[in-house]
Amino acid sequence: MSSDATPDPYAEPIAFGSRMQLLRERRGMSRVVLAGLLGRSPAWVKQVEKGGIGAPGLDTVLQVAEVLRVRNLAELTGRPEPRVDLFVGPGHPRLAAVRAAVDHLPLVTEREAPPVPHLRARLAKAWSARHRAANHRDVIGALLPDLIRDSELAVRQARRPEEWRAAQAVVAEVYSLAQFFVAYQPDSSLLWRVAERGMMAARQSGDPHAIGVAAWLMAQAHRDSGPGHYDAADAVALETARFLEPLLPDGTDDVRAVAGALAFEAGYTAARRGEAGTAWRYWDSARAVAERLPEAYYHPVTSFSRGAMGAHAVTVAVELHSGPEAVRQVARADADAIPSRPRRARHRIEEARGYQLDGRPDLALATLAQAHEAAPETITYNGYARRIVLEQSESKVTARRRQAAELAARIGLLAA
């Protein structure tokens, strides 16, 4: 190791402040930026890092973990037990089978690939099952291995260019489904393989809808990788939106919906940056697209629709760390307008974040319980939900602490 390499925070026992500084520097983040994201002064950050202030309370530790995208609290606290992984959920029992299907690309086979229309019908059923299921990862995890192998085989056995492009579009959508399964599980390299294969297949298909969906998911993968990837998230979302723009007047509702979803993704990333004006401007653009869609329309992959715009507004507000605005948007949003159970659970989590920001922890916990009822696997794999539950499990209010502990047990938050 070179003398100027960043030290390993596990190498020897060191104070919280020193760990925070090491992890901040690994992110390439200045004290000024970290202070701004924490709502603190740069002097406070410096004092903590230099040991002038002791380790802060749990709520601040969790906020630091969120900003620095620390996946395991032990990286900040130096305490390996109990192990709490905030941003990555537990490995799903079906993860190994899905990974094996992604990694296994045989060059020789005597098996005949299913026809593309047959694969499309299976995909449609898979998306429908995902939206209906409470444990959606279990459902699609059972379907994905065969879908991945069969769609890849269809590409290899295509005899004409148009058959090959159609098969590539199916592969792209299969990997889009796979990304929903893999996200927030403990295999980031698999997530990127899935996202990149989906994007490559979509581009080779030449299908605007497939390209838009793959780009939408790729933008999310970049954004969730942290501030250093926000520019890449914007580049993917905005360049693809420009590609789709001339196609919209005569395009299908699906293509329009993907364009709207990409506009919102740009707003989401802007909100993560703290750029309120830009975030709401992109939200307005997405809403304008949604209003041109049929009232009952709901995109099967992105969940983009008229009814989802209220949920998107809540997300923008919580990403901007505006509790009062988030609660105002919660009151205007209609969760029942979201037919997908996992997407509705995700919206409930965003509502809970709004209540937490607004100093209403009891409402936050009650809303997380609603999220768990809608789709238990969504809350299990969501870092923000886990953070709220963990924070409230140490509340001084007995009833609140008990409620948080019960919810923590249901989602396996404190499992070693």
Short mmCIF file of C-alpha atoms in Angstrom, two decimals:
data_model
loop_
_atom_site.label_atom_id
_atom_site.label_comp_id
_atom_site.label_asym_id
_atom_site.label_seq_id
_atom_site.Cartn_x
_atom_site.Cartn_y
_atom_site.Cartn_z
CA MET A 1 0.00 0.00 0.00
CA SER A 2 1.37 3.43 -0.90
CA SER A 3 2.08 5.88 1.93
CA ASP A 4 -0.61 8.29 0.74
CA ALA A 5 -3.39 5.69 0.44
CA THR A 6 -6.56 6.23 2.46
CA PRO A 7 -6.34 4.22 5.69
CA ASP A 8 -8.73 1.38 6.30
CA PRO A 9 -11.17 2.42 9.05
CA TYR A 10 -11.22 -1.20 10.27
CA ALA A 11 -7.43 -1.51 10.55
CA GLU A 12 -7.28 -0.33 14.19
CA PRO A 13 -9.68 1.08 16.76
CA ILE A 14 -10.26 4.76 15.96
CA ALA A 15 -12.74 7.38 17.10
CA PHE A 16 -16.04 8.12 15.41
CA GLY A 17 -14.78 11.49 14.15
CA SER A 18 -11.75 9.96 12.49
CA ARG A 19 -13.93 7.33 10.83
CA MET A 20 -16.27 10.04 9.58
CA GLN A 21 -13.34 11.96 8.11
CA LEU A 22 -11.90 8.88 6.38
CA LEU A 23 -15.24 7.96 4.85
CA ARG A 24 -15.93 11.57 3.82
CA GLU A 25 -12.57 11.77 2.07
CA ARG A 26 -13.19 8.45 0.33
CA ARG A 27 -16.35 10.01 -1.09
CA GLY A 28 -14.33 13.00 -2.28
CA MET A 29 -16.58 15.26 -0.23
CA SER A 30 -15.41 18.48 1.41
CA ARG A 31 -16.30 19.48 4.96
CA VAL A 32 -18.36 22.34 3.57
CA VAL A 33 -20.47 20.01 1.43
CA LEU A 34 -20.94 17.48 4.24
CA ALA A 35 -21.91 20.25 6.63
CA GLY A 36 -24.49 21.59 4.19
CA LEU A 37 -26.04 18.16 3.66
CA LEU A 38 -26.23 17.63 7.43
CA GLY A 39 -27.62 21.09 8.15
CA ARG A 40 -24.55 21.84 10.29
CA SER A 41 -21.65 24.25 10.09
CA PRO A 42 -18.25 23.29 8.64
CA ALA A 43 -16.79 24.12 12.06
CA TRP A 44 -19.02 21.48 13.66
CA VAL A 45 -17.84 18.86 11.15
CA LYS A 46 -14.23 19.78 11.84
CA GLN A 47 -14.71 19.58 15.61
CA VAL A 48 -16.29 16.12 15.36
CA GLU A 49 -13.56 14.87 13.04
CA LYS A 50 -10.78 16.21 15.27
CA GLY A 51 -12.30 14.86 18.46
CA GLY A 52 -13.34 18.22 19.86
CA ILE A 53 -16.89 16.90 20.03
CA GLY A 54 -17.70 13.35 21.00
CA ALA A 55 -19.73 10.93 18.90
CA PRO A 56 -23.15 12.49 18.19
CA GLY A 57 -26.50 10.91 18.99
CA LEU A 58 -27.96 8.03 17.02
CA ASP A 59 -30.16 10.26 14.85
CA THR A 60 -27.12 12.26 13.71
CA VAL A 61 -25.05 9.11 13.19
CA LEU A 62 -27.81 7.79 10.93
CA GLN A 63 -27.94 11.10 9.05
CA VAL A 64 -24.16 10.96 8.51
CA ALA A 65 -24.51 7.36 7.31
CA GLU A 66 -27.19 8.39 4.81
CA VAL A 67 -25.22 11.34 3.43
CA LEU A 68 -21.98 9.37 3.12
CA ARG A 69 -23.87 6.33 1.78
CA VAL A 70 -22.40 4.16 4.51
CA ARG A 71 -23.90 0.72 4.09
CA ASN A 72 -23.01 -0.66 7.51
CA LEU A 73 -23.06 1.41 10.69
CA ALA A 74 -19.94 -0.41 11.90
CA GLU A 75 -17.98 1.66 9.40
CA LEU A 76 -18.85 4.74 11.47
CA THR A 77 -19.13 3.35 14.97
CA GLY A 78 -16.45 0.67 14.95
CA ARG A 79 -18.89 -1.68 16.65
CA PRO A 80 -19.52 -4.80 14.55
CA GLU A 81 -22.49 -6.02 16.62
CA PRO A 82 -25.37 -5.78 16.15
CA ARG A 83 -24.82 -5.65 12.42
CA VAL A 84 -27.14 -3.13 10.80
CA ASP A 85 -26.87 -2.68 7.04
CA LEU A 86 -28.83 0.44 6.21
CA PHE A 87 -28.83 0.67 2.45
CA VAL A 88 -28.67 -2.96 1.45
CA GLY A 89 -31.37 -5.41 2.35
CA PRO A 90 -30.75 -9.05 3.20
CA GLY A 91 -29.79 -11.39 0.40
CA HIS A 92 -32.97 -12.92 -0.97
CA PRO A 93 -33.15 -16.74 -1.00
CA ARG A 94 -33.60 -16.65 -4.79
CA LEU A 95 -30.62 -14.34 -5.38
CA ALA A 96 -28.18 -17.18 -6.07
CA ALA A 97 -30.39 -18.67 -8.79
CA VAL A 98 -30.88 -15.30 -10.47
CA ARG A 99 -27.14 -14.58 -10.30
CA ALA A 100 -26.38 -17.99 -11.82
CA ALA A 101 -28.71 -17.29 -14.74
CA VAL A 102 -27.11 -13.88 -15.35
CA ASP A 103 -23.59 -15.30 -15.18
CA HIS A 104 -24.24 -18.42 -17.29
CA LEU A 105 -24.19 -17.69 -21.01
CA PRO A 106 -23.73 -21.06 -22.78
CA LEU A 107 -22.37 -21.04 -26.30
CA VAL A 108 -23.68 -24.47 -27.26
CA THR A 109 -27.16 -25.85 -26.70
CA GLU A 110 -29.54 -28.22 -28.42
CA ARG A 111 -32.61 -26.63 -26.87
CA GLU A 112 -34.84 -24.49 -29.10
CA ALA A 113 -35.62 -20.99 -27.89
CA PRO A 114 -39.26 -20.06 -27.27
CA PRO A 115 -40.75 -17.66 -29.85
CA VAL A 116 -40.52 -13.95 -29.04
CA PRO A 117 -44.34 -13.54 -28.71
CA HIS A 118 -44.32 -16.34 -26.14
CA LEU A 119 -41.54 -14.59 -24.18
CA ARG A 120 -43.43 -11.31 -24.31
CA ALA A 121 -46.53 -12.99 -22.91
CA ARG A 122 -44.49 -14.45 -20.05
CA LEU A 123 -42.97 -11.05 -19.36
CA ALA A 124 -46.38 -9.39 -19.23
CA LYS A 125 -47.53 -11.98 -16.72
CA ALA A 126 -44.36 -11.46 -14.67
CA TRP A 127 -44.90 -7.69 -14.48
CA SER A 128 -48.53 -8.20 -13.55
CA ALA A 129 -47.56 -10.68 -10.84
CA ARG A 130 -44.96 -8.27 -9.47
CA HIS A 131 -47.48 -5.46 -9.09
CA ARG A 132 -50.04 -7.71 -7.38
CA ALA A 133 -47.71 -9.52 -5.00
CA ALA A 134 -46.89 -8.51 -1.44
CA ASN A 135 -43.59 -10.44 -1.60
CA HIS A 136 -42.80 -9.36 -5.14
CA ARG A 137 -39.12 -10.33 -5.05
CA ASP A 138 -40.05 -13.89 -4.26
CA VAL A 139 -42.49 -13.96 -7.18
CA ILE A 140 -40.22 -12.50 -9.83
CA GLY A 141 -37.16 -14.27 -8.42
CA ALA A 142 -38.87 -17.56 -9.24
CA LEU A 143 -39.58 -16.47 -12.83
CA LEU A 144 -36.35 -14.69 -13.71
CA PRO A 145 -33.84 -17.54 -14.18
CA ASP A 146 -35.84 -19.18 -17.00
CA LEU A 147 -36.75 -15.81 -18.54
CA ILE A 148 -33.10 -14.77 -18.63
CA ARG A 149 -31.92 -18.03 -20.17
CA ASP A 150 -34.76 -18.24 -22.71
CA SER A 151 -34.51 -14.63 -23.88
CA GLU A 152 -30.73 -14.84 -24.30
CA LEU A 153 -31.23 -18.04 -26.28
CA ALA A 154 -33.78 -16.31 -28.52
CA VAL A 155 -31.18 -13.68 -29.46
CA ARG A 156 -28.60 -16.33 -30.34
CA GLN A 157 -31.03 -18.35 -32.47
CA ALA A 158 -32.60 -15.40 -34.32
CA ARG A 159 -32.34 -15.96 -38.09
CA ARG A 160 -33.30 -12.57 -39.48
CA PRO A 161 -32.29 -9.04 -38.42
CA GLU A 162 -35.82 -8.11 -37.40
CA GLU A 163 -36.08 -11.27 -35.26
CA TRP A 164 -32.74 -10.45 -33.63
CA ARG A 165 -33.81 -6.89 -32.79
CA ALA A 166 -37.14 -8.08 -31.38
CA ALA A 167 -35.36 -10.64 -29.23
CA GLN A 168 -32.94 -7.96 -27.99
CA ALA A 169 -35.91 -5.83 -26.91
CA VAL A 170 -37.19 -8.77 -24.88
CA VAL A 171 -33.76 -9.31 -23.30
CA ALA A 172 -33.68 -5.62 -22.34
CA GLU A 173 -37.04 -5.87 -20.61
CA VAL A 174 -36.08 -9.10 -18.85
CA TYR A 175 -33.04 -7.37 -17.40
CA SER A 176 -35.25 -4.44 -16.39
CA LEU A 177 -37.34 -6.89 -14.39
CA ALA A 178 -34.14 -8.38 -12.98
CA GLN A 179 -32.94 -4.97 -11.81
CA PHE A 180 -36.05 -4.60 -9.66
CA PHE A 181 -35.13 -7.91 -8.03
CA VAL A 182 -31.41 -7.23 -7.59
CA ALA A 183 -31.68 -3.63 -6.33
CA TYR A 184 -30.62 -3.09 -2.70
CA GLN A 185 -29.39 -6.64 -2.32
CA PRO A 186 -25.79 -7.39 -1.29
CA ASP A 187 -24.27 -7.73 -4.76
CA SER A 188 -23.61 -4.35 -6.36
CA SER A 189 -21.54 -5.87 -9.16
CA LEU A 190 -24.52 -8.00 -10.19
CA LEU A 191 -26.72 -4.91 -10.23
CA TRP A 192 -24.36 -3.17 -12.62
CA ARG A 193 -24.05 -6.22 -14.88
CA VAL A 194 -27.82 -6.39 -15.10
CA ALA A 195 -28.20 -2.65 -15.76
CA GLU A 196 -25.48 -2.58 -18.41
CA ARG A 197 -26.73 -5.69 -20.21
CA GLY A 198 -30.23 -4.24 -20.27
CA MET A 199 -28.95 -0.97 -21.72
CA MET A 200 -26.83 -2.74 -24.34
CA ALA A 201 -29.69 -5.00 -25.45
CA ALA A 202 -32.06 -2.03 -25.64
CA ARG A 203 -29.68 -0.06 -27.86
CA GLN A 204 -29.17 -3.05 -30.13
CA SER A 205 -32.92 -3.51 -30.44
CA GLY A 206 -33.40 0.06 -31.66
CA ASP A 207 -36.76 0.08 -29.85
CA PRO A 208 -37.43 3.53 -28.32
CA HIS A 209 -39.48 2.12 -25.47
CA ALA A 210 -36.83 -0.45 -24.55
CA ILE A 211 -34.12 2.22 -24.69
CA GLY A 212 -36.15 4.56 -22.49
CA VAL A 213 -36.84 1.92 -19.83
CA ALA A 214 -33.21 0.77 -19.71
CA ALA A 215 -32.04 4.38 -19.42
CA TRP A 216 -34.56 5.05 -16.64
CA LEU A 217 -33.13 2.18 -14.62
CA MET A 218 -29.53 3.07 -15.44
CA ALA A 219 -30.13 6.63 -14.18
CA GLN A 220 -31.40 5.20 -10.90
CA ALA A 221 -28.37 2.94 -10.55
CA HIS A 222 -26.06 5.94 -11.00
CA ARG A 223 -27.99 8.14 -8.58
CA ASP A 224 -28.11 5.48 -5.90
CA SER A 225 -24.34 5.09 -6.16
CA GLY A 226 -23.88 8.48 -4.50
CA PRO A 227 -23.15 12.14 -5.28
CA GLY A 228 -20.16 11.31 -7.45
CA HIS A 229 -22.55 9.65 -9.94
CA TYR A 230 -25.25 12.34 -10.08
CA ASP A 231 -23.83 13.85 -13.27
CA ALA A 232 -23.89 10.42 -14.92
CA ALA A 233 -27.50 9.93 -13.81
CA ASP A 234 -28.44 13.26 -15.41
CA ALA A 235 -26.55 12.49 -18.59
CA VAL A 236 -28.38 9.19 -19.10
CA ALA A 237 -31.84 10.55 -18.26
CA LEU A 238 -31.62 13.82 -20.18
CA GLU A 239 -29.89 12.46 -23.28
CA THR A 240 -32.48 9.70 -23.57
CA ALA A 241 -35.28 12.22 -23.07
CA ARG A 242 -33.87 14.25 -25.97
CA PHE A 243 -33.74 11.08 -28.09
CA LEU A 244 -37.42 10.38 -27.36
CA GLU A 245 -38.71 13.94 -27.75
CA PRO A 246 -39.23 13.96 -31.54
CA LEU A 247 -41.05 10.62 -31.27
CA LEU A 248 -43.65 11.78 -28.76
CA PRO A 249 -46.26 13.42 -31.06
CA ASP A 250 -46.88 10.13 -32.86
CA GLY A 251 -45.61 7.80 -30.15
CA THR A 252 -47.48 5.29 -28.06
CA ASP A 253 -48.64 5.96 -24.51
CA ASP A 254 -45.82 3.70 -23.30
CA VAL A 255 -43.17 5.84 -25.00
CA ARG A 256 -44.75 9.03 -23.62
CA ALA A 257 -44.84 7.53 -20.15
CA VAL A 258 -41.15 6.63 -20.28
CA ALA A 259 -40.34 10.18 -21.37
CA GLY A 260 -42.29 11.47 -18.38
CA ALA A 261 -40.54 9.03 -16.06
CA LEU A 262 -37.14 10.23 -17.33
CA ALA A 263 -38.13 13.87 -16.67
CA PHE A 264 -39.02 12.97 -13.12
CA GLU A 265 -35.72 11.10 -12.68
CA ALA A 266 -33.88 14.32 -13.55
CA GLY A 267 -35.98 16.11 -10.94
CA TYR A 268 -35.25 13.40 -8.39
CA THR A 269 -31.51 13.80 -8.90
CA ALA A 270 -31.79 17.58 -8.70
CA ALA A 271 -33.62 17.20 -5.38
CA ARG A 272 -30.80 14.98 -4.10
CA ARG A 273 -28.44 17.83 -4.96
CA GLY A 274 -30.63 20.28 -3.06
CA GLU A 275 -31.60 22.19 -6.22
CA ALA A 276 -35.23 22.93 -5.40
CA GLY A 277 -36.09 25.07 -8.43
CA THR A 278 -34.65 22.56 -10.89
CA ALA A 279 -36.28 19.63 -9.12
CA TRP A 280 -39.78 21.14 -9.21
CA ARG A 281 -39.29 22.32 -12.80
CA TYR A 282 -38.63 18.75 -13.93
CA TRP A 283 -41.55 17.54 -11.83
CA ASP A 284 -43.76 20.03 -13.68
CA SER A 285 -42.45 18.70 -16.99
CA ALA A 286 -43.26 15.15 -15.93
CA ARG A 287 -46.74 16.19 -14.81
CA ALA A 288 -47.40 17.79 -18.19
CA VAL A 289 -46.60 14.47 -19.83
CA ALA A 290 -48.79 12.57 -17.36
CA GLU A 291 -51.76 14.81 -18.10
CA ARG A 292 -51.60 13.76 -21.76
CA LEU A 293 -51.97 10.10 -20.82
CA PRO A 294 -55.34 8.36 -20.43
CA GLU A 295 -56.71 8.68 -16.91
CA ALA A 296 -56.54 4.94 -16.19
CA TYR A 297 -53.15 4.42 -17.83
CA TYR A 298 -50.33 2.92 -15.72
CA HIS A 299 -46.91 2.08 -17.14
CA PRO A 300 -46.05 -1.54 -16.30
CA VAL A 301 -42.36 -0.92 -15.59
CA THR A 302 -41.88 2.66 -14.34
CA SER A 303 -45.33 2.95 -12.69
CA PHE A 304 -45.62 6.37 -14.37
CA SER A 305 -49.19 7.64 -14.52
CA ARG A 306 -51.39 10.58 -13.59
CA GLY A 307 -52.02 9.09 -10.16
CA ALA A 308 -48.31 8.64 -9.45
CA MET A 309 -47.50 12.35 -9.76
CA GLY A 310 -48.66 12.99 -6.20
CA ALA A 311 -46.27 10.31 -4.96
CA HIS A 312 -43.48 11.85 -7.04
CA ALA A 313 -44.15 15.24 -5.42
CA VAL A 314 -43.74 13.71 -1.98
CA THR A 315 -40.41 12.22 -3.08
CA VAL A 316 -39.13 15.58 -4.32
CA ALA A 317 -40.08 17.26 -1.06
CA VAL A 318 -38.42 14.65 1.17
CA GLU A 319 -35.26 14.62 -0.95
CA LEU A 320 -35.13 18.39 -0.48
CA HIS A 321 -35.42 17.73 3.29
CA SER A 322 -38.51 19.92 3.55
CA GLY A 323 -40.74 18.34 6.18
CA PRO A 324 -43.64 20.83 5.99
CA GLU A 325 -43.74 20.68 2.18
CA ALA A 326 -43.54 16.89 2.24
CA VAL A 327 -46.51 16.69 4.62
CA ARG A 328 -48.43 19.13 2.43
CA GLN A 329 -47.77 16.92 -0.59
CA VAL A 330 -48.74 13.81 1.41
CA ALA A 331 -52.16 15.36 1.98
CA ARG A 332 -52.58 15.94 -1.76
CA ALA A 333 -51.34 12.54 -2.93
CA ASP A 334 -53.65 9.57 -3.35
CA ALA A 335 -52.00 6.27 -2.45
CA ASP A 336 -55.03 4.35 -3.68
CA ALA A 337 -54.36 5.70 -7.19
CA ILE A 338 -51.26 3.48 -7.31
CA PRO A 339 -52.37 -0.05 -8.28
CA SER A 340 -48.94 -1.64 -7.78
CA ARG A 341 -48.44 -2.99 -4.27
CA PRO A 342 -44.64 -2.52 -4.18
CA ARG A 343 -44.93 0.99 -5.65
CA ARG A 344 -47.67 1.86 -3.16
CA ALA A 345 -45.45 0.60 -0.33
CA ARG A 346 -42.59 2.73 -1.63
CA HIS A 347 -44.90 5.75 -1.58
CA ARG A 348 -45.87 5.01 2.02
CA ILE A 349 -42.18 4.96 2.92
CA GLU A 350 -41.73 8.36 1.31
CA GLU A 351 -44.74 9.61 3.30
CA ALA A 352 -43.10 8.28 6.46
CA ARG A 353 -39.90 10.14 5.60
CA GLY A 354 -41.97 13.32 5.29
CA TYR A 355 -43.57 12.83 8.69
CA GLN A 356 -40.18 12.09 10.21
CA LEU A 357 -38.73 15.27 8.73
CA ASP A 358 -41.68 17.21 10.09
CA GLY A 359 -41.16 15.90 13.61
CA ARG A 360 -44.09 13.47 13.61
CA PRO A 361 -42.43 10.13 14.41
CA ASP A 362 -45.65 8.40 15.51
CA LEU A 363 -47.23 9.09 12.11
CA ALA A 364 -43.99 7.96 10.43
CA LEU A 365 -44.11 4.60 12.19
CA ALA A 366 -47.82 4.15 11.50
CA THR A 367 -47.23 4.86 7.83
CA LEU A 368 -44.36 2.38 7.70
CA ALA A 369 -46.73 -0.20 9.12
CA GLN A 370 -49.02 0.53 6.16
CA ALA A 371 -46.06 0.07 3.83
CA HIS A 372 -45.34 -3.29 5.43
CA GLU A 373 -48.95 -4.33 4.98
CA ALA A 374 -48.88 -3.39 1.27
CA ALA A 375 -45.57 -5.10 0.44
CA PRO A 376 -43.33 -6.44 3.23
CA GLU A 377 -40.34 -6.97 0.93
CA THR A 378 -40.34 -3.32 -0.11
CA ILE A 379 -39.82 -2.04 3.42
CA THR A 380 -37.35 -4.83 4.21
CA TYR A 381 -35.05 -3.66 1.42
CA ASN A 382 -35.53 0.12 1.86
CA GLY A 383 -32.72 1.92 3.70
CA TYR A 384 -34.79 4.96 4.61
CA ALA A 385 -37.48 2.85 6.25
CA ARG A 386 -34.84 0.93 8.15
CA ARG A 387 -33.28 4.17 9.34
CA ILE A 388 -36.56 5.54 10.72
CA VAL A 389 -37.37 2.30 12.53
CA LEU A 390 -33.88 2.06 14.01
CA GLU A 391 -33.93 5.66 15.19
CA GLN A 392 -37.34 5.33 16.85
CA SER A 393 -36.38 2.03 18.50
CA GLU A 394 -34.35 4.18 20.90
CA SER A 395 -37.08 6.74 21.50
CA LYS A 396 -37.62 7.93 25.08
CA VAL A 397 -41.37 7.51 24.53
CA THR A 398 -42.20 3.98 25.67
CA ALA A 399 -45.13 3.37 23.32
CA ARG A 400 -43.18 4.65 20.33
CA ARG A 401 -40.13 2.59 21.23
CA ARG A 402 -42.29 -0.53 21.53
CA GLN A 403 -44.00 0.15 18.19
CA ALA A 404 -40.62 0.62 16.48
CA ALA A 405 -39.22 -2.53 18.08
CA GLU A 406 -42.18 -4.57 16.88
CA LEU A 407 -41.79 -3.26 13.35
CA ALA A 408 -38.02 -3.85 13.48
CA ALA A 409 -38.64 -7.46 14.39
CA ARG A 410 -41.12 -7.89 11.53
CA ILE A 411 -38.67 -6.60 8.92
CA GLY A 412 -35.61 -8.32 10.41
CA LEU A 413 -33.81 -5.02 10.93
CA LEU A 414 -31.69 -5.99 13.92
CA ALA A 415 -30.89 -9.53 12.81
CA ALA A 416 -27.20 -10.29 13.16
#
